[in-house]
Every structure is written in C-alpha cells, then in structure tokens.
mmCIF file of C-alpha atoms in Angstrom:
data_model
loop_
_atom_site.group_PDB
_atom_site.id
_atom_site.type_symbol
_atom_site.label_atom_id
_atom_site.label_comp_id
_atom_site.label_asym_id
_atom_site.label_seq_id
_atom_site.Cartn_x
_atom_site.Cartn_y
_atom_site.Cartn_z
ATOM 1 C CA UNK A 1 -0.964 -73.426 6.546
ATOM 2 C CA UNK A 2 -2.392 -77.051 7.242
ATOM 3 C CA UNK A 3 -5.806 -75.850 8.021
ATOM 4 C CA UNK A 4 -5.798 -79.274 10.512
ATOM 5 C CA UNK A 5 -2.415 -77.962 11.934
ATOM 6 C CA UNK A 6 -4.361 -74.464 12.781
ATOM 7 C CA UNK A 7 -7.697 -76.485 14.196
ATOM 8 C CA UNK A 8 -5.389 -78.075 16.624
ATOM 9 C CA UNK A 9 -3.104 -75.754 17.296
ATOM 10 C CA UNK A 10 -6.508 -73.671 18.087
ATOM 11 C CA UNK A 11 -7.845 -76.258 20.463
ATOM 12 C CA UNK A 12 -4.605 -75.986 22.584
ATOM 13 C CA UNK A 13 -4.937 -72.389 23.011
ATOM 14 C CA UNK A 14 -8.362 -72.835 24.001
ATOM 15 C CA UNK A 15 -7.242 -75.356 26.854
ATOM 16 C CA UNK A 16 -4.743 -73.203 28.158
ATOM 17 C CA UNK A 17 -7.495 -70.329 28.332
ATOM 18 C CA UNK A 18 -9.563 -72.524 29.949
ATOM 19 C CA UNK A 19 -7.553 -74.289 32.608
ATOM 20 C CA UNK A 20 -6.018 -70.288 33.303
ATOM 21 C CA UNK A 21 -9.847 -69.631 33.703
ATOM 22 C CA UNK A 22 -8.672 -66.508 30.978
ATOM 23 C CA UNK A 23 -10.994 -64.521 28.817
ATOM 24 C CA UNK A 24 -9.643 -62.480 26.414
ATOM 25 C CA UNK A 25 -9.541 -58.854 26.684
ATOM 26 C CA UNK A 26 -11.126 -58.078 23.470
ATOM 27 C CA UNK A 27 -14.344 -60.535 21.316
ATOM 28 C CA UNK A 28 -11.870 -59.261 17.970
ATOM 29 C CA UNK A 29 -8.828 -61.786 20.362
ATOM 30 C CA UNK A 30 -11.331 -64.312 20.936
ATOM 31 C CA UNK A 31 -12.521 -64.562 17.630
ATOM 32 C CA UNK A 32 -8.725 -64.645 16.541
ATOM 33 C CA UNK A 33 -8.580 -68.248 18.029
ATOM 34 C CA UNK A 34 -12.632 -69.418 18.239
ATOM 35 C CA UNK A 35 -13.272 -69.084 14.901
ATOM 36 C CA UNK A 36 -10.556 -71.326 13.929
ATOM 37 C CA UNK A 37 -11.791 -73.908 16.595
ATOM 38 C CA UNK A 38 -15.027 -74.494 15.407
ATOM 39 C CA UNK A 39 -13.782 -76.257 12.210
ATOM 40 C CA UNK A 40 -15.389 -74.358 9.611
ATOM 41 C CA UNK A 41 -12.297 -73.648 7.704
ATOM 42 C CA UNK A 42 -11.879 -77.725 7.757
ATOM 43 C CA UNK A 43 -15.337 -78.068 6.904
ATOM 44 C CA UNK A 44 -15.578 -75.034 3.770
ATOM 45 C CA UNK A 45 -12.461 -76.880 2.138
ATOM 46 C CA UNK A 46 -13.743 -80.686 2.544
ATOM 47 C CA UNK A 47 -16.781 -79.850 1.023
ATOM 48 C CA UNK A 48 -14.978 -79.791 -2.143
ATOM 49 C CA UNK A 49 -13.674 -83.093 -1.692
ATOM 50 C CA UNK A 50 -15.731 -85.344 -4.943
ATOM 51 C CA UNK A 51 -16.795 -82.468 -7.017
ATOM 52 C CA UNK A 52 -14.410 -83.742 -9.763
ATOM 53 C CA UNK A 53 -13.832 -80.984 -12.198
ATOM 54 C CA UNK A 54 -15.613 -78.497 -10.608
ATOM 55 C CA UNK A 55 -13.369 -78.262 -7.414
ATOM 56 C CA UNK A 56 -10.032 -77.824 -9.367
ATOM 57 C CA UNK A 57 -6.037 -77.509 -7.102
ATOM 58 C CA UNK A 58 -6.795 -73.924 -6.842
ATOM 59 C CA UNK A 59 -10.542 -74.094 -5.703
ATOM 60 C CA UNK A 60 -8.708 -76.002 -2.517
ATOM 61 C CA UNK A 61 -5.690 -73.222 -2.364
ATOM 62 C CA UNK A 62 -8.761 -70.040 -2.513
ATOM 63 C CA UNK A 63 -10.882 -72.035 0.134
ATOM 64 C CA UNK A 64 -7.615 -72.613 2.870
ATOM 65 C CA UNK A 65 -6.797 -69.416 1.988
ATOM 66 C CA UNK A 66 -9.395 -68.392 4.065
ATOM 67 C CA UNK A 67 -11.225 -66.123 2.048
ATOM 68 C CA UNK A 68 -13.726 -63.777 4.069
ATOM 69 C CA UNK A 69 -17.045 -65.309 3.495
ATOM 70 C CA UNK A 70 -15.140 -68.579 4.802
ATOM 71 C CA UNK A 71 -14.197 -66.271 7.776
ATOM 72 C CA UNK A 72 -17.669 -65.282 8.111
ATOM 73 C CA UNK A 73 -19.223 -68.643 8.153
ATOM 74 C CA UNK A 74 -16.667 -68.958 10.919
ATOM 75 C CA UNK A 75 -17.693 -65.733 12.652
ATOM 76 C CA UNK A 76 -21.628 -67.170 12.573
ATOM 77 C CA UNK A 77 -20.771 -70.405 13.789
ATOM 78 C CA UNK A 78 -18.890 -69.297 16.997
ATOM 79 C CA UNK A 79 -21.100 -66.430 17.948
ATOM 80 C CA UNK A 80 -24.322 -68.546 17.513
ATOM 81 C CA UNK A 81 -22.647 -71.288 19.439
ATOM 82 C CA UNK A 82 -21.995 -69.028 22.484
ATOM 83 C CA UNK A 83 -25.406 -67.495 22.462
ATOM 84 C CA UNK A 84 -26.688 -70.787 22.973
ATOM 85 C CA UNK A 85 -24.514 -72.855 25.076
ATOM 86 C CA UNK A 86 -23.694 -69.338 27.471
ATOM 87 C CA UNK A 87 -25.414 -70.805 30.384
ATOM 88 C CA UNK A 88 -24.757 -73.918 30.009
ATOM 89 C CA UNK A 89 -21.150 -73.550 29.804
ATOM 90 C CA UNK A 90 -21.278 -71.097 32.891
ATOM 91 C CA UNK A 91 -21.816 -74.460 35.306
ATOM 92 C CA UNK A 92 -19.000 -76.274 34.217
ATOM 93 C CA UNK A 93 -15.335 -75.219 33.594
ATOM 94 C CA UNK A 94 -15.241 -74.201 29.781
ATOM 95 C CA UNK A 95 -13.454 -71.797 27.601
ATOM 96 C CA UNK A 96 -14.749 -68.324 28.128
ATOM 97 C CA UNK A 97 -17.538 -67.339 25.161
ATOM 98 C CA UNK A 98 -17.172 -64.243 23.384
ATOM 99 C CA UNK A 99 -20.065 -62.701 25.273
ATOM 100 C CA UNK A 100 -17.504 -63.068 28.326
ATOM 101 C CA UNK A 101 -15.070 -61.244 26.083
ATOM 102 C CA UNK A 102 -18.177 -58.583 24.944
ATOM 103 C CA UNK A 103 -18.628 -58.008 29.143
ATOM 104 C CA UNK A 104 -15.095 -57.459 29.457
ATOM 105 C CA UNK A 105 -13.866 -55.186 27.034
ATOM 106 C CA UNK A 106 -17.271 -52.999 27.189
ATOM 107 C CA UNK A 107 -17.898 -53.297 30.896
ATOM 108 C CA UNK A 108 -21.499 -54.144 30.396
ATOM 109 C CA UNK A 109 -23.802 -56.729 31.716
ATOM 110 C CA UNK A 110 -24.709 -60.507 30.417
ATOM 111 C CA UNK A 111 -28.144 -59.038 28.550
ATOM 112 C CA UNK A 112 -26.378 -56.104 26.856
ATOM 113 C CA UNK A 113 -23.494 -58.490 25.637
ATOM 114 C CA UNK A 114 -25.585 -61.359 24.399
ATOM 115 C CA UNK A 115 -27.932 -58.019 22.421
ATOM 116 C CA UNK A 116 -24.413 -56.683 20.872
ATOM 117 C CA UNK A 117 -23.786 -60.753 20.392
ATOM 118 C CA UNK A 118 -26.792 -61.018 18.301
ATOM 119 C CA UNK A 119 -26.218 -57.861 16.458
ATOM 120 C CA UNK A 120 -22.491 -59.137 15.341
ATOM 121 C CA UNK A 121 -24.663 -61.935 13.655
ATOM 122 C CA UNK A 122 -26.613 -60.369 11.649
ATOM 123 C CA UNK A 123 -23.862 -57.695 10.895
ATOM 124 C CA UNK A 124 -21.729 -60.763 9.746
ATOM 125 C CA UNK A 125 -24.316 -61.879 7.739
ATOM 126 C CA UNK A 126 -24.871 -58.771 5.937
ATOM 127 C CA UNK A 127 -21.046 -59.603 5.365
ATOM 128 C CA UNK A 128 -21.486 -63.172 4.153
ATOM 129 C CA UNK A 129 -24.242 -62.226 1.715
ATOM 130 C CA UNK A 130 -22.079 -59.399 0.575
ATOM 131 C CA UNK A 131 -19.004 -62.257 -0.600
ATOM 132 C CA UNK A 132 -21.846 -64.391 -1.626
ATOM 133 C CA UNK A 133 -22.747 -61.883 -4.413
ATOM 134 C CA UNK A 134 -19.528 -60.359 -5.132
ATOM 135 C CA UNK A 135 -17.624 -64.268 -5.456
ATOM 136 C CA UNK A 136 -20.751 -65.095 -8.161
ATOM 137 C CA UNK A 137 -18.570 -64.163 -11.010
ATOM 138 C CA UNK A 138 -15.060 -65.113 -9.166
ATOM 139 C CA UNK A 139 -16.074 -68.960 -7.652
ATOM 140 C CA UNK A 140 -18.284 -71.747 -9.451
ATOM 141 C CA UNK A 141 -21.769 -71.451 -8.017
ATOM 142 C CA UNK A 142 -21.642 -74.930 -6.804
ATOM 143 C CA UNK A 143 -18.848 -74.306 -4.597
ATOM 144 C CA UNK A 144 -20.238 -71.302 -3.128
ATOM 145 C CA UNK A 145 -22.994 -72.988 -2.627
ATOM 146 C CA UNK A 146 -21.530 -75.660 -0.679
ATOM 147 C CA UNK A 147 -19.892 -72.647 2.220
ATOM 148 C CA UNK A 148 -23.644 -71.185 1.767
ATOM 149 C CA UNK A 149 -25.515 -73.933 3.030
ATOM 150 C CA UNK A 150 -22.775 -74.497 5.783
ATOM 151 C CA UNK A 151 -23.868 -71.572 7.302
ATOM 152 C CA UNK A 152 -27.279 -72.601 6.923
ATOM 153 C CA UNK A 153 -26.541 -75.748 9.133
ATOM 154 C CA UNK A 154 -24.612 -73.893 11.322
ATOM 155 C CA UNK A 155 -27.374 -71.371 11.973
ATOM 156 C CA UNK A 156 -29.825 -73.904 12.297
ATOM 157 C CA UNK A 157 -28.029 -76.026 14.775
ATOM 158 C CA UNK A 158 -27.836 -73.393 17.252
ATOM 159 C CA UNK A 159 -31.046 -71.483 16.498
ATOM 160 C CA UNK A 160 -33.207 -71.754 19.837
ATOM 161 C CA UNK A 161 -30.864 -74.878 21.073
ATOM 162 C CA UNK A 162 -27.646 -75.768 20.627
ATOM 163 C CA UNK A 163 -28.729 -78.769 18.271
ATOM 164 C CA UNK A 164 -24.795 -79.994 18.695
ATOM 165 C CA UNK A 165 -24.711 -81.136 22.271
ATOM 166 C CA UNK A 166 -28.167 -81.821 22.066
ATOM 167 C CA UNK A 167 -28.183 -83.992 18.882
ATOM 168 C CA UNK A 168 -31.600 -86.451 19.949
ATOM 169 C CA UNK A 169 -33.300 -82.783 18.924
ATOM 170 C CA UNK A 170 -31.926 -83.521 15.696
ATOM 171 C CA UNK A 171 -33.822 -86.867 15.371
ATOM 172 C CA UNK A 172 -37.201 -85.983 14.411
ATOM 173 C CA UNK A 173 -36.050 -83.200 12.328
ATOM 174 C CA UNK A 174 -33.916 -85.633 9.969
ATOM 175 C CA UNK A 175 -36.588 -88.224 10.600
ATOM 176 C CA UNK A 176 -39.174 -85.612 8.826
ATOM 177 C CA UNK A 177 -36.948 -84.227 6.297
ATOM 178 C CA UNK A 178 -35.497 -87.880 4.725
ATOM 179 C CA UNK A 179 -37.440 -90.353 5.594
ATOM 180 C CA UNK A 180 -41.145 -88.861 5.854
ATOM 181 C CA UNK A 181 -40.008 -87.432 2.658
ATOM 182 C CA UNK A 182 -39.463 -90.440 0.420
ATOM 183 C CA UNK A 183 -41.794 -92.692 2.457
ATOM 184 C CA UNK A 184 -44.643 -90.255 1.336
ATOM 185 C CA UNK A 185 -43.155 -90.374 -2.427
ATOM 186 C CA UNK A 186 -43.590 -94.298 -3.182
#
C-alpha cells in the first residue's frame, strides 16, 4: 500500500478518536493506528531516496513492506512521544496516548502506565537491535544505517522534552553540533 495513503488514512482515524474523546481498549489497538501516524514508515523509505545504486526498486519494495525493525522504529517513536507530551496533551483535546490505552486495558494508575510505557521501549529496542544484527547480511549496511540513526533522532527528540513541539530547544544543539563544529575547524 501507498505508505502516504496509510499516513493519512491514519491521521483520520486519529481525528475521529479524538473528537469521540475514544481511547482504545488495548496499547497493541493503539499502536495498530499510532505507529503509522508518526511517519516513520514515510520517513525509513525516503531515506533511500539519492543513494543511487545502493538503494535499488526492491530496497524501496523491503522498506514499504514494513519490515519489523521499520515497525520498531515506529513503536519507539510513538511511545517516546507519549511519554513526553502525556501532560501536555492532557490540557487540551488530543488523541488519547498509549499510556491512556496502558490505564485502560490494565486498570492501573498514570505512574504504573508511563513505568510499563518505558519498559515497552527498551523491550522494543532489544527488538530493533535484534533486526539490526540479523538484516547485516540481508540489507546493505548503508541502508540500515539510515532506519538506525532514525531512531536515534527519534529518541533524542523526545528524550527529557519533546524536542518536536518544542523545536527553539533544538537551536543550540544544531548550533553546537554544525556550526561550532566547522567554525572551530578553519
């Protein structure tokens, strides 16, 4: 499938749960629909885009396939985002987060979800890493390595902030990274 049909076809969903003020029964239903919202599928493929004979017709068909350390990246992304925008998100009327969906389907309170949250991380990590070594001898490193540092950047946009909403944050970090950088090389 058109992995931009599914990324808006996902949005939608996520309006109707949030004008029906719904939260799914289950984090395994949210994630059904969240993880293709966040983009990451979009993103994992158009990372290919310019790698000339590296990224060949079926480097693009194995990546929209959505392979499971694709699905993973995905599964770090949305959980990471929730952690961090939670409160945020509880002031103003916005799609339920998965720890909503954790509270519901395990009766337990905001702490104990956002614990089991954090936990589903690192378990999906452990699952990333896993594909990460096992596609080494499938995938050209290079294209691995383009899904592997997306999950970098995910994680480190919502480690301790949600760097996405808050993108000035993001300012002094770049600032130090490119231009302190080569300033401090000439």
């Amino acid at each position: 499938m058109d992995l931009t049909i599914d990324l808006v076809r996902a949005f939608n969903i996520e309006v109707k749960w949030r004008d029906a003020r719904y939260v799914p029964a289950t984090v395994e239903e949210h994630l059904q629909i969240s993880t293709r919202s966040g983009g990451c599928y979009l993103l994992s493929c158009a990372s290919f885009v310019g790698m000339d004979h590296i990224a060949t017709a079926e480097s693009f068909i194995w990546v929209s396939s959505t392979p499971r350390i694709v699905c993973a990246l995905c599964t770090i992304l949305r959980l990471s985002d929730d952690l961090e925008t939670f409160e945020r998100e509880q002031v103003e009327l916005h799609v339920a987060p998965t720890i909503g969906s954790y509270m519901k389907e395990h009766n337990v309170s905001v702490e104990n979800a956002c614990e089991k949250i954090k936990e589903l991380i690192e378990d999906t990590w452990k699952d990333f890493n896993h594909e990460w070594l096992t596609l080494a001898n499938v995938q050209p490193k290079q294209l691995l390595e383009r899904i592997f540092n997306l999950a970098r950047t995910m994680e480190f946009m919502y480690k301790h902030d949600d760097k996405f909403t808050n993108c000035q944050n993001l300012k002094d970090r770049i600032h130090s990274l490119f231009v302190e950088t080569f300033a401090s090389t000439y």
